[in-house]
Short mmCIF file of C-alpha atoms and ligand atoms in Angstrom, two decimals:
data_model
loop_
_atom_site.label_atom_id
_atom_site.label_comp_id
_atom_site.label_asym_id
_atom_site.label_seq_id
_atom_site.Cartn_x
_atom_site.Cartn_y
_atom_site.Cartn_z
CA UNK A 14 101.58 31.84 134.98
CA UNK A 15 99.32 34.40 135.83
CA UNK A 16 97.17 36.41 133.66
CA UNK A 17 99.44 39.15 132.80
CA UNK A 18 102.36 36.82 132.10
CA UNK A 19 99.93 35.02 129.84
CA UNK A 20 98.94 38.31 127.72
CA UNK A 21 102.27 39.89 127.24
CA UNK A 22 103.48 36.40 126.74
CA UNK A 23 101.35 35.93 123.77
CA UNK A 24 101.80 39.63 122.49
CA UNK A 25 105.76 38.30 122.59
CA UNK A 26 105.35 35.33 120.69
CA UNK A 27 105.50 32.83 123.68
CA UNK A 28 103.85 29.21 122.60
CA UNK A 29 103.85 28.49 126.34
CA UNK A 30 101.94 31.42 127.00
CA UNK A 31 99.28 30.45 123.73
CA UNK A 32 99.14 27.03 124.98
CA UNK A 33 98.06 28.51 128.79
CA UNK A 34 95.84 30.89 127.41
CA UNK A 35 93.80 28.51 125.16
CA UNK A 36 93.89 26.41 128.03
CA UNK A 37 91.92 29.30 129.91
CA UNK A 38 89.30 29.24 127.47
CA UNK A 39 88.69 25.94 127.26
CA UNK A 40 88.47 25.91 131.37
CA UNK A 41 85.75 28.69 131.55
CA UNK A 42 88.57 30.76 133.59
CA UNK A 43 86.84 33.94 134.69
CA UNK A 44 90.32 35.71 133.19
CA UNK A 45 89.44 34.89 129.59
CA UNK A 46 87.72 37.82 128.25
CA UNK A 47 90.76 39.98 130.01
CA UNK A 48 92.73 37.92 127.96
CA UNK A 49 90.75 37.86 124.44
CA UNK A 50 90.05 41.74 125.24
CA UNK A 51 93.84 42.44 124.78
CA UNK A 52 94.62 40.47 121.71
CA UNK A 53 96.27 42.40 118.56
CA UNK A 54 92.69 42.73 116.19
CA UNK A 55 95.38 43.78 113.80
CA UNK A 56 97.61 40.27 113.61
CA UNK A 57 93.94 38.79 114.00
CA UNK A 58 92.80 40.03 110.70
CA UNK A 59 95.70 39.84 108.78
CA UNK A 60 95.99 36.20 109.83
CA UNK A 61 94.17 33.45 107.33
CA UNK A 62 92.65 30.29 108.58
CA UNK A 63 92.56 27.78 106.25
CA UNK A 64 90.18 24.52 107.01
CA UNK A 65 91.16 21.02 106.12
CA UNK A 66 88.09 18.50 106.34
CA UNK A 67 86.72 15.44 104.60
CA UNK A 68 85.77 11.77 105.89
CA UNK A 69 88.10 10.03 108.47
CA UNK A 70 91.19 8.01 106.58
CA UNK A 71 91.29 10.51 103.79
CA UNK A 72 94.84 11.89 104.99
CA UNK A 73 93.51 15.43 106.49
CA UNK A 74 96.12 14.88 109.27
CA UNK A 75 99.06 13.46 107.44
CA UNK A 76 98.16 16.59 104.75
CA UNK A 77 98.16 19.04 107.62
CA UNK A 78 101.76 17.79 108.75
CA UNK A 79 102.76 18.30 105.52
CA UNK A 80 101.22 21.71 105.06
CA UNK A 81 102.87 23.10 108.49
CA UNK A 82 106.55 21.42 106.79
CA UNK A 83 105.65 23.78 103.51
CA UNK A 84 104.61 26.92 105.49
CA UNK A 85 108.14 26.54 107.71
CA UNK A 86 109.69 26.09 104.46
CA UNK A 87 108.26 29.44 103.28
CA UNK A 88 109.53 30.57 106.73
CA UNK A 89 106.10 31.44 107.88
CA UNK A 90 104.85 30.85 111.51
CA UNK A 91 102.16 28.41 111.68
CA UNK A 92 99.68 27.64 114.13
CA UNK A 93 97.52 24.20 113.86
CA UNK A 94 94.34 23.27 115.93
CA UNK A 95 92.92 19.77 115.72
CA UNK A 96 89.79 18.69 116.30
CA UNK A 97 89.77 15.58 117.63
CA UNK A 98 86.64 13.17 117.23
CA UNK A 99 88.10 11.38 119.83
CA UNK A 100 85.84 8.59 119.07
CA UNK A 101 86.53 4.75 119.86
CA UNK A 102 86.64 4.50 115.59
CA UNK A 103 89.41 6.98 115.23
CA UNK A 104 91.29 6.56 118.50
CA UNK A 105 94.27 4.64 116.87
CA UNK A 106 94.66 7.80 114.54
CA UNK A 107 94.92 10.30 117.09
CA UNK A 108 97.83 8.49 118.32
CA UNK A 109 99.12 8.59 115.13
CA UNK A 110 98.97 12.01 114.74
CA UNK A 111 100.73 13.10 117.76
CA UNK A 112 102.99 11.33 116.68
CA UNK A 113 103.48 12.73 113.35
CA UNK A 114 103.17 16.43 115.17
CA UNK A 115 106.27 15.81 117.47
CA UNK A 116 108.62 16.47 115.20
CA UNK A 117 107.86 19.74 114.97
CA UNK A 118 107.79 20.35 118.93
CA UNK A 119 111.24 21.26 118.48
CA UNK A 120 110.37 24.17 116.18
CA UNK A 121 109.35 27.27 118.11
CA UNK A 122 107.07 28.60 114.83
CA UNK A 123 104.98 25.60 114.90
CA UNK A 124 101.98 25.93 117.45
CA UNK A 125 99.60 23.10 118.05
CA UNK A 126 96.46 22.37 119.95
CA UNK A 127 94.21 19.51 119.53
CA UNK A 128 90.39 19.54 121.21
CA UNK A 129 88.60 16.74 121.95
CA UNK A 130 85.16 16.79 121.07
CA UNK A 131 84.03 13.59 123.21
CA UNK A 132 82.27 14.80 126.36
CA UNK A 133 81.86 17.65 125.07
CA UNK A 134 77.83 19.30 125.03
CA UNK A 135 79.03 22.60 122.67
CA UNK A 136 81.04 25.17 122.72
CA UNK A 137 83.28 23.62 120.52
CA UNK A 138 82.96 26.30 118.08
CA UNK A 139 83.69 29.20 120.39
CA UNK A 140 86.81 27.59 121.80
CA UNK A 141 88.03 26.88 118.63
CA UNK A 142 87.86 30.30 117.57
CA UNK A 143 89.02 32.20 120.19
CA UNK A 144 91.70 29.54 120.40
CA UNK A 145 92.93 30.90 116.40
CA UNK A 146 92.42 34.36 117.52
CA UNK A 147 95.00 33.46 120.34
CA UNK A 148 97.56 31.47 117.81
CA UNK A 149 96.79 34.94 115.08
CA UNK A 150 97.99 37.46 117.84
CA UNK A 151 100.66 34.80 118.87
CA UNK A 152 101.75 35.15 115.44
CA UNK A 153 100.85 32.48 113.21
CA UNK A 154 99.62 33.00 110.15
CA UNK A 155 98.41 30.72 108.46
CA UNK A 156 96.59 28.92 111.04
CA UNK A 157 94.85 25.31 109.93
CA UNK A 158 92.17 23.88 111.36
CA UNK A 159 91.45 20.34 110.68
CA UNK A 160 88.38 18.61 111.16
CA UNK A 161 86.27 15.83 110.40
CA UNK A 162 83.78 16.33 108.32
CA UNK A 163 80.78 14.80 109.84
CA UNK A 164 77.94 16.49 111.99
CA UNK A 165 76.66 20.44 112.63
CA UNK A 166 79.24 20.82 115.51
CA UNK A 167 81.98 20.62 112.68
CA UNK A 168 80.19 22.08 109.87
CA UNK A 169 80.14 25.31 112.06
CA UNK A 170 84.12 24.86 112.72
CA UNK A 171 84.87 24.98 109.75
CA UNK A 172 83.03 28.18 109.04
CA UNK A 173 85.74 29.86 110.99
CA UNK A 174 88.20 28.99 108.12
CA UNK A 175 88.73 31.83 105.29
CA UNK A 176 89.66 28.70 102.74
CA UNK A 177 88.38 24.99 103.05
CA UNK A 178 89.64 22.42 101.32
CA UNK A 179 87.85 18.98 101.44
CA UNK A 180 89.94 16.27 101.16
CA UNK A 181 88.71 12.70 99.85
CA UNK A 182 90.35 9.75 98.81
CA UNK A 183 89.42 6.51 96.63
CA UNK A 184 88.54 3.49 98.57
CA UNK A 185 86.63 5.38 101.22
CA UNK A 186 83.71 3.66 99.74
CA UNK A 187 79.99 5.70 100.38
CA UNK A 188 81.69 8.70 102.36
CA UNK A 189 81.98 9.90 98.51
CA UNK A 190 78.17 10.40 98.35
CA UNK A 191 77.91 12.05 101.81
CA UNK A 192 80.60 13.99 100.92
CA UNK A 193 79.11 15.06 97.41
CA UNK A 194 75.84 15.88 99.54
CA UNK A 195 77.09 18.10 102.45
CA UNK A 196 80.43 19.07 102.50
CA UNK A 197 80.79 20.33 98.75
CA UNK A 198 78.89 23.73 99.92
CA UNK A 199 81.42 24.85 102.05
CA UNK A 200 84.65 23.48 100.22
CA UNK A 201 86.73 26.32 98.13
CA UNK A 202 89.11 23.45 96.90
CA UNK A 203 88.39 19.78 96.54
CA UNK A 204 91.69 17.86 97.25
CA UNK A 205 91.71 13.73 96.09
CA UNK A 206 94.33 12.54 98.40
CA UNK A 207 96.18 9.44 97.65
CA UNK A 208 96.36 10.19 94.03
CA UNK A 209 99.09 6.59 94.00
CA UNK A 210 96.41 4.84 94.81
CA UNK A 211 93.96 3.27 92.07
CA UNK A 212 90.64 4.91 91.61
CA UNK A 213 92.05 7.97 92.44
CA UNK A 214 91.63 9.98 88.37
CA UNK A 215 88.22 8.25 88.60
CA UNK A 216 87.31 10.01 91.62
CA UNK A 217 88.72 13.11 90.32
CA UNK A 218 87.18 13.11 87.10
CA UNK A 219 83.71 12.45 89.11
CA UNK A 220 84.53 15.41 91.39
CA UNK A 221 85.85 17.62 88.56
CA UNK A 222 82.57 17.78 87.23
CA UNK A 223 80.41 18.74 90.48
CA UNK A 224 83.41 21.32 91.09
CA UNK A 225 83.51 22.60 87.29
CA UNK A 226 79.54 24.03 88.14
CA UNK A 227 80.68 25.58 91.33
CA UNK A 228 83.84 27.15 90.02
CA UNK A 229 86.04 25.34 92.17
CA UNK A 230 89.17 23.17 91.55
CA UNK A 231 90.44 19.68 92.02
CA UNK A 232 93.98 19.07 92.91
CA UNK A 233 95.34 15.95 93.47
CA UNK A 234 98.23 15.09 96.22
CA UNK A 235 99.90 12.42 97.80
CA UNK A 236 99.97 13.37 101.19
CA UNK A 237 102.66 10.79 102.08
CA UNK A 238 105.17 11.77 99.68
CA UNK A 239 103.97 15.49 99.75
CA UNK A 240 102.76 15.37 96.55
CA UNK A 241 101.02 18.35 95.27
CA UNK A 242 100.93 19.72 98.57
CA UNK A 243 102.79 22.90 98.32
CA UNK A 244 100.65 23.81 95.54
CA UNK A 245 97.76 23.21 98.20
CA UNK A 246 99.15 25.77 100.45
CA UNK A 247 99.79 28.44 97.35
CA UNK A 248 96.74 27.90 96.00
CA UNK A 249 94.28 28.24 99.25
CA UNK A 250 96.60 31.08 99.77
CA UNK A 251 95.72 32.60 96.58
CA UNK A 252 91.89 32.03 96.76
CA UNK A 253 92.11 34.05 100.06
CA UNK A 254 93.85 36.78 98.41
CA UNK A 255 91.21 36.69 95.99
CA UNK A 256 88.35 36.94 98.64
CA UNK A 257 90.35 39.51 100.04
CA UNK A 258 90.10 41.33 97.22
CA UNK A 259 86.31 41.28 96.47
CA UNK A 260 85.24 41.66 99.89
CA UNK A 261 83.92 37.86 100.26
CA UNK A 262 86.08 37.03 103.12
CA UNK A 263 85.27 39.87 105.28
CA UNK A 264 81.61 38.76 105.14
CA UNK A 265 82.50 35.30 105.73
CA UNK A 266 83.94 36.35 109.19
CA UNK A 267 81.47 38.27 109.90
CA UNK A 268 79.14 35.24 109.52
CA UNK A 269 81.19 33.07 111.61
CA UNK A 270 81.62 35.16 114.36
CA UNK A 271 77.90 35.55 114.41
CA UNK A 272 77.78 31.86 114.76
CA UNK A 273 80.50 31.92 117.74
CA UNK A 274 78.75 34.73 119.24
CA UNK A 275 75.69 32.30 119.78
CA UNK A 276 77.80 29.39 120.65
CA UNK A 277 79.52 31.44 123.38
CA UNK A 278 76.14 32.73 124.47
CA UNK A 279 74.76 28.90 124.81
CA UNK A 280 77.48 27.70 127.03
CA UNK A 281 77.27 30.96 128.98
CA UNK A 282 73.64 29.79 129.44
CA UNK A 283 73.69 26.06 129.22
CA UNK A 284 74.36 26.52 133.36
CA UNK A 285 71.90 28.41 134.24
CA UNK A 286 69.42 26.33 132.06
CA UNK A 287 70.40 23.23 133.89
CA UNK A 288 69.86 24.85 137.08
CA UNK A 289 66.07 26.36 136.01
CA UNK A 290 65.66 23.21 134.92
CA UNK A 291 66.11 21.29 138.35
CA UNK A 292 64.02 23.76 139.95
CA UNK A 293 60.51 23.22 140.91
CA UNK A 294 61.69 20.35 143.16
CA UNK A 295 64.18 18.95 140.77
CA UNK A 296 62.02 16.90 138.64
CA UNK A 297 62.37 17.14 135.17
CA UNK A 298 58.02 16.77 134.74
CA UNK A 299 55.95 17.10 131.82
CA UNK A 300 56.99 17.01 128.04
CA UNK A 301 60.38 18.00 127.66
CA UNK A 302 60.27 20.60 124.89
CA UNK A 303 57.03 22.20 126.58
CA UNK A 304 58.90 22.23 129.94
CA UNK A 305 62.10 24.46 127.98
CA UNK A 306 59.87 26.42 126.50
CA UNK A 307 58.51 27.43 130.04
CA UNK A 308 62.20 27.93 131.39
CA UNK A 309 63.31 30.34 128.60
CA UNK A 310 60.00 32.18 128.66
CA UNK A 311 60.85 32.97 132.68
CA UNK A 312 64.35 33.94 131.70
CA UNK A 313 63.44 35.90 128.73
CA UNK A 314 60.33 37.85 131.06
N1 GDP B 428 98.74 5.61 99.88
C1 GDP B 428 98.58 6.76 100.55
N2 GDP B 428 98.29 6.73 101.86
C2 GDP B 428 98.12 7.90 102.50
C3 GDP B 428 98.24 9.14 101.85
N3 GDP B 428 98.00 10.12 102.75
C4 GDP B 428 97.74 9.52 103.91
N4 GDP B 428 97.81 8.17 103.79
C5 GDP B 428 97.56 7.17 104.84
O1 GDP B 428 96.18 7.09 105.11
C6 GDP B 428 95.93 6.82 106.49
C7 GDP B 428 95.01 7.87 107.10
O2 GDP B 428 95.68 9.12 107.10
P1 GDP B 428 95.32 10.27 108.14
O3 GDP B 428 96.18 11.43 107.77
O4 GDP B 428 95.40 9.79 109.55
O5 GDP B 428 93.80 10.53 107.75
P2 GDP B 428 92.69 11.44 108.48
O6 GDP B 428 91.82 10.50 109.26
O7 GDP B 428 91.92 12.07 107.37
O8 GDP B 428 93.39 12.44 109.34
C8 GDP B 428 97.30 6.79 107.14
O9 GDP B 428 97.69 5.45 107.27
C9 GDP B 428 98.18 7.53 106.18
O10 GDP B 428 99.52 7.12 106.25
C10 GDP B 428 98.56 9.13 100.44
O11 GDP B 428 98.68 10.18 99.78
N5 GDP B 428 98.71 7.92 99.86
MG1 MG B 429 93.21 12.93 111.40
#
């Protein structure tokens, strides 16, 4: 497909053509930025991201499934990218979620892209979000992005969500206190998953009350059964409305694509660095952080 089979594609709704053109991005094609250049800003604003994270096992991927059944319900087009930790821990799951994705490969308003983080130096960020922009002037909206919630890398995904809801579950043993730590900041919902399972109202009540002096809300669901899960989607549908409203969410993009901006400028650079780097007879000499601090001084000169 070439590139201008790729843009009109998208303009016309084609998932093949989304697929190809995330796929550009992710390669480094030197036809991207014709490609993000001619995207529809207007389908790209209206469009809201909504971020599902929380520790690994907590049911952020059988929740998303379930989401992308309640948006298709609703008859809206949704658009899903996955960010896989591809680690050796989670592996199994992966499979499992393909899986659980391919029955909606049939349906032509359901597009999905997974990413692999593994192997991966940065630019996950940047690829993620010019992927959604893609999937937004594809037309999807909503457009989830679900991610584990574990390291900066992710932390800075999910600040390309308008809504976040962090998902937990009982029996994930200490996760709970890492999650209380970190991941409250940036959740606008806290979701206890597997509310059939026991110690689920204790965790609950225990999150109620850090959420209560953040003015945030618990909802329970049972991701399996679908529990609770369409008043998920109508209620992180209804915060954004609200951040709409008072002008919150267009400062939280503009935040986030600050952050993308310097992603995208570090993998434009991380080349160049490396090269610099081998210069001088390709030994990597002296300390380290004195030796980078040489390089960018002779780029920056
Ligand atoms: N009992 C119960 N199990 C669930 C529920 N939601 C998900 N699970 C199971 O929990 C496991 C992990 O779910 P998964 O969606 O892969 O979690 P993720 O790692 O957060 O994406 C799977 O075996 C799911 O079937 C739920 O509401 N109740
Ligand atoms: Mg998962």
């Amino acid at each position: 497909m070439d590139i201008d089979h790729i843009i009109d594609g998208v303009a016309r709704r084609n998932n093949r053509a989304i697929a190809k053109g995330i796929s550009l991005v992710e390669n480094g094609d030197e036809r991207t930025d014709r490609l993000l250049t001619s995207l529809d800003q207007r389908l790209i604003d209206e469009a809201v991201v909504l971020g599902i994270t929380g520790p690994p096992g907590a049911g952020k991927s059988t929740l998303t499934d379930k989401l992308v059944k309640t948006s298709r319900e609703l008859e809206k087009r949704i658009g899903v990218v996955a960010i896989d930790p591809s680690s050796p821990l989670t592996g199994g799951a992966i499979h499992g979620d393909r899986i659980r994705m391919m029955q909606h490969a049939l349906d032509r308003d359901v597009v999905v892209r997974s990413m692999a983080t593994r192997g991966r130096l940065g630019g996950l960020c940047a690829s993620a979000g010019a992927s959604v922009r893609i999937m937004a002037a594809g037309g999807c909206n909503p457009i989830i992005i679900e991610t584990v919630g574990v390291g900066q890398s992710e932390m800075d995904i999910i600040s390309l969500a308008d809504v976040t809801a962090l998902v937990s579950a009982p029996g994930l043993g200490d996760d709970i206190q890492a999650l209380k730590a970190g991941l409250l900041e940036v959740a606008d919902i806290m979701v206890v998953n597997k509310a059939d399972k026991p110690g689920a109202e204790m965790l609950a009540m225990e999150l109620s009350e850090v959420a209560r002096g953040k003015g945030r809300e618990v909802l329970k669901t049972v991701a399996s059964e679908g529990k609770g899960v369409e008043e998920l989607f109508r209620t992180m549908l209804s915060i954004f409305d609200q951040q709409r409203a008072s002008g919150e969410s267009r400062r939280r993009r503009r935040e986030a694509r600050e952050r993308e901006v310097v992603d995208w400028a570090l993998e434009m650079l991380r080349p160049v660095l490396r090269e610099r780097g081998a210069e001088d007879g390709g030994e990597y000499s002296g300390d380290p952080r004195v030796r980078a601090r040489a390089i960018v001084d002779r780029i920056l000169r």
